[in-house]
């Protein structure tokens, strides 16, 4: 690393990172009000004409994006391979529910356990490099996992695992009823969302932020940075797994779409658009992107073009994302 | 001698050749990525899309204007490189003060836009590119037939890679480039126009990708997706080699292409993943990459 890199890093820390840090300084009260409002809105949404399947899809992706945000927004690690956790959990859950006949809660747990295990292995390898290399390594490992699922006999190749039974949750909640399924998904999402919030406001989360801001200093203070990064990576993988597992049960399908690199890109986009390092950003980003895809579904490749264009606009003009920009505007107005 | 390790020599040599061809493209693409990264500190995710545009430029020149392969080798890289310069001036140049990851995100978005637009225009099925007549036929090597065009691709990409190495490591211009990679501020203080150098470097790096695309056009189908999966493999190649050395990128590119080809002979199921597996092993043993420096 030459001397100019030091200045470049310092200026990066002062200009780019600011965008990430300020936004999560929402007070506990604001958070409680906003969370309550979000919960009520989501609880009544299917009764005022919003299509439950659409909502469930958006909620699964919102949880996925929250899990991704835990890593990129608070540990500063940009993974370009998160689809491997989302997709792995989907496949394992679908297989467990369909072939082994496990109940939905056990199937989801099995799927999440599988992606946690994968997270431990890939995380331990990926954190050996930083920054840009970390992104390339996670992308390459996800591609390896993709090829594995493409060839492995149990995944059903191009067809995927179809008609997965939704079953009965805890033996008595019949998930084949859309509204029951919907509230179960909502509960899973809220649990994951609150868990992420809890983690980032714990002492562990504070150390993560310290490592993100200045890793050498955090190490010199005695923190084992690699251990913290690995734990954040595994937590993120596990939660992404819960999201992928839930999606497999909702759609009764696990397929290659969920392990492709495009899926890894999509979760990056949702988080970036909503606001990296903000608690609500990933949720807003996920709902925005899923709605966009919903309305552009007939337009084929224009979805890819528009998705790409949003990336470009976000990076050039809008780096704090929707929630980040809004809270910055709000803070400025009050100051 | 008709067998090596129980494999018929034709099959063995055939896969070796395919490996060398793939390796040629890995080498040319990872070289361009390394040169761009050295000066811009940006991983150019658009590289795969620019390779694809190079192939399409060659195809359109032939199909629409009747301009043949040799002119395409010159014109396509210039056109796509110029497009790259526009991208650098209008977008990338705004990001140099920010975290490097924003460059990756921006170029990823651009890759999606380009790929989507080409798929809209040309559909996702591939277009064949007619082989120039000079290259029809094959050399008879006794134990196998070596198609002339494939031999040309390996030789040409070696020439391109080695010339790039020569320019960067052995000329005055290259010394400016290396100096600016180490410390742009000081080089600028000596009166070198560093921003212009950065712009041209990006243009040339992109031109290299487009050149690889033109060379690939007669071998693979010219399709909008041709760069997307390739670029991920090239990323793994870059991680394995480390981006510290130009020669390192060339050797790693060719070497991994050959290893991948040989895997197809001995254990075909793993041929898609072998490069990624090697990446994992290299990360365990030498995290900085084979030719990389610990920063």
Coordinates of C-alpha atoms in Angstrom, one line a residue, chain A residues 1-5 8 11-12 15-17 19-20 76 78 80 125-126 128-133 135-137 139-141 143-144 147-148 150-151 261 265 268 272 276 299-302 304-305 307-309 311-312 315-316 319, chain B residues 37 41-43 45 91 94-95 97-102 104-106 108-110 112-113 115-117 119-120 181-185 228-229 232 235-236 238-239 242-243 269 272-273 276-277 279-280 283-285 287-289 295:
Chain A
X1 CA 0.0 0.0 0.0
X2 CA 1.6 3.3 -1.1
X3 CA 1.3 6.5 0.8
X4 CA -1.5 7.8 -1.4
X5 CA -3.6 4.9 -0.3
X8 CA -7.4 7.9 -0.1
X11 CA -10.9 10.7 2.6
X12 CA -13.1 7.7 1.9
X15 CA -16.9 11.4 2.8
X16 CA -18.4 7.9 2.0
X17 CA -18.7 6.4 5.5
X19 CA -23.3 8.5 4.7
X20 CA -23.6 5.2 6.4
X76 CA -18.6 -2.8 6.2
X78 CA -19.8 -6.0 0.8
X80 CA -21.6 -10.2 -3.7
X125 CA -12.3 -18.0 3.9
X126 CA -13.7 -14.7 2.6
X128 CA -9.0 -13.5 4.8
X129 CA -9.2 -10.7 2.2
X130 CA -10.8 -7.3 2.4
X131 CA -12.7 -4.7 0.4
X132 CA -12.9 -5.4 -3.3
X133 CA -11.3 -8.9 -2.9
X135 CA -16.6 -9.0 -2.8
X136 CA -15.0 -11.0 -5.6
X137 CA -14.4 -14.0 -3.4
X139 CA -19.2 -13.8 -5.7
X140 CA -16.9 -16.6 -6.9
X141 CA -17.9 -18.9 -4.0
X143 CA -21.0 -19.2 -8.3
X144 CA -19.3 -22.5 -7.2
X147 CA -22.8 -25.0 -10.2
X148 CA -23.0 -27.5 -7.4
X150 CA -27.0 -27.2 -11.1
X151 CA -25.4 -30.6 -11.1
X261 CA -25.5 -14.2 -9.1
X265 CA -26.9 -8.4 -7.0
X268 CA -27.2 -5.5 -2.8
X272 CA -28.3 0.3 -1.5
X276 CA -27.1 0.9 3.7
X299 CA -41.5 -6.0 -19.9
X300 CA -38.9 -8.7 -19.9
X301 CA -35.4 -7.4 -20.1
X302 CA -36.3 -3.9 -19.2
X304 CA -32.6 -5.7 -15.9
X305 CA -32.0 -2.4 -17.6
X307 CA -32.4 -2.3 -12.1
X308 CA -28.9 -1.5 -13.5
X309 CA -29.9 2.1 -14.0
X311 CA -27.7 1.1 -9.3
X312 CA -25.9 3.8 -11.3
X315 CA -24.1 5.3 -6.6
X316 CA -23.7 8.7 -8.4
X319 CA -25.4 7.1 -1.9
Chain B
X37 CA -7.4 -1.6 -10.9
X41 CA -8.6 1.4 -7.8
X42 CA -11.8 0.2 -9.3
X43 CA -12.8 -3.4 -10.1
X45 CA -17.5 -5.2 -13.3
X91 CA -19.3 8.6 -14.1
X94 CA -16.7 11.1 -9.7
X95 CA -16.0 8.1 -7.5
X97 CA -12.5 9.9 -3.6
X98 CA -15.0 7.4 -2.3
X99 CA -14.8 3.9 -0.9
X100 CA -13.6 1.5 -3.7
X101 CA -16.7 -0.5 -3.4
X102 CA -18.8 2.2 -5.0
X104 CA -17.7 -2.0 -8.1
X105 CA -21.4 -1.2 -7.6
X106 CA -21.5 1.4 -10.4
X108 CA -22.1 -3.8 -11.8
X109 CA -25.1 -1.6 -12.6
X110 CA -23.7 -0.6 -15.9
X112 CA -26.8 -4.9 -16.1
X113 CA -27.9 -2.0 -18.2
X115 CA -26.7 -6.7 -21.0
X116 CA -30.4 -5.8 -20.7
X117 CA -30.3 -3.5 -23.7
X119 CA -30.8 -8.8 -24.9
X120 CA -33.8 -6.5 -25.8
X181 CA -0.1 3.5 -9.5
X182 CA 2.2 3.9 -6.5
X183 CA 1.7 7.6 -5.9
X184 CA -0.4 9.8 -8.2
X185 CA 0.1 13.0 -6.3
X228 CA -21.6 -12.4 -17.6
X229 CA -20.5 -15.8 -16.4
X232 CA -17.1 -14.2 -12.5
X235 CA -12.6 -12.5 -10.9
X236 CA -11.6 -15.9 -9.4
X238 CA -7.7 -12.4 -10.4
X239 CA -8.1 -13.5 -6.7
X242 CA -3.3 -11.4 -7.1
X243 CA -3.4 -8.1 -9.0
X269 CA -18.2 -33.0 -13.3
X272 CA -17.2 -25.8 -14.0
X273 CA -16.0 -25.4 -10.4
X276 CA -13.3 -21.7 -7.7
X277 CA -11.9 -24.7 -5.8
X279 CA -9.3 -20.1 -5.4
X280 CA -10.4 -21.5 -2.0
X283 CA -7.0 -18.4 0.0
X284 CA -6.1 -20.9 2.6
X285 CA -2.4 -21.1 1.8
X287 CA -4.4 -15.2 0.9
X288 CA -2.7 -12.4 -1.1
X289 CA -2.7 -14.6 -4.2
X295 CA -0.6 -4.8 1.2

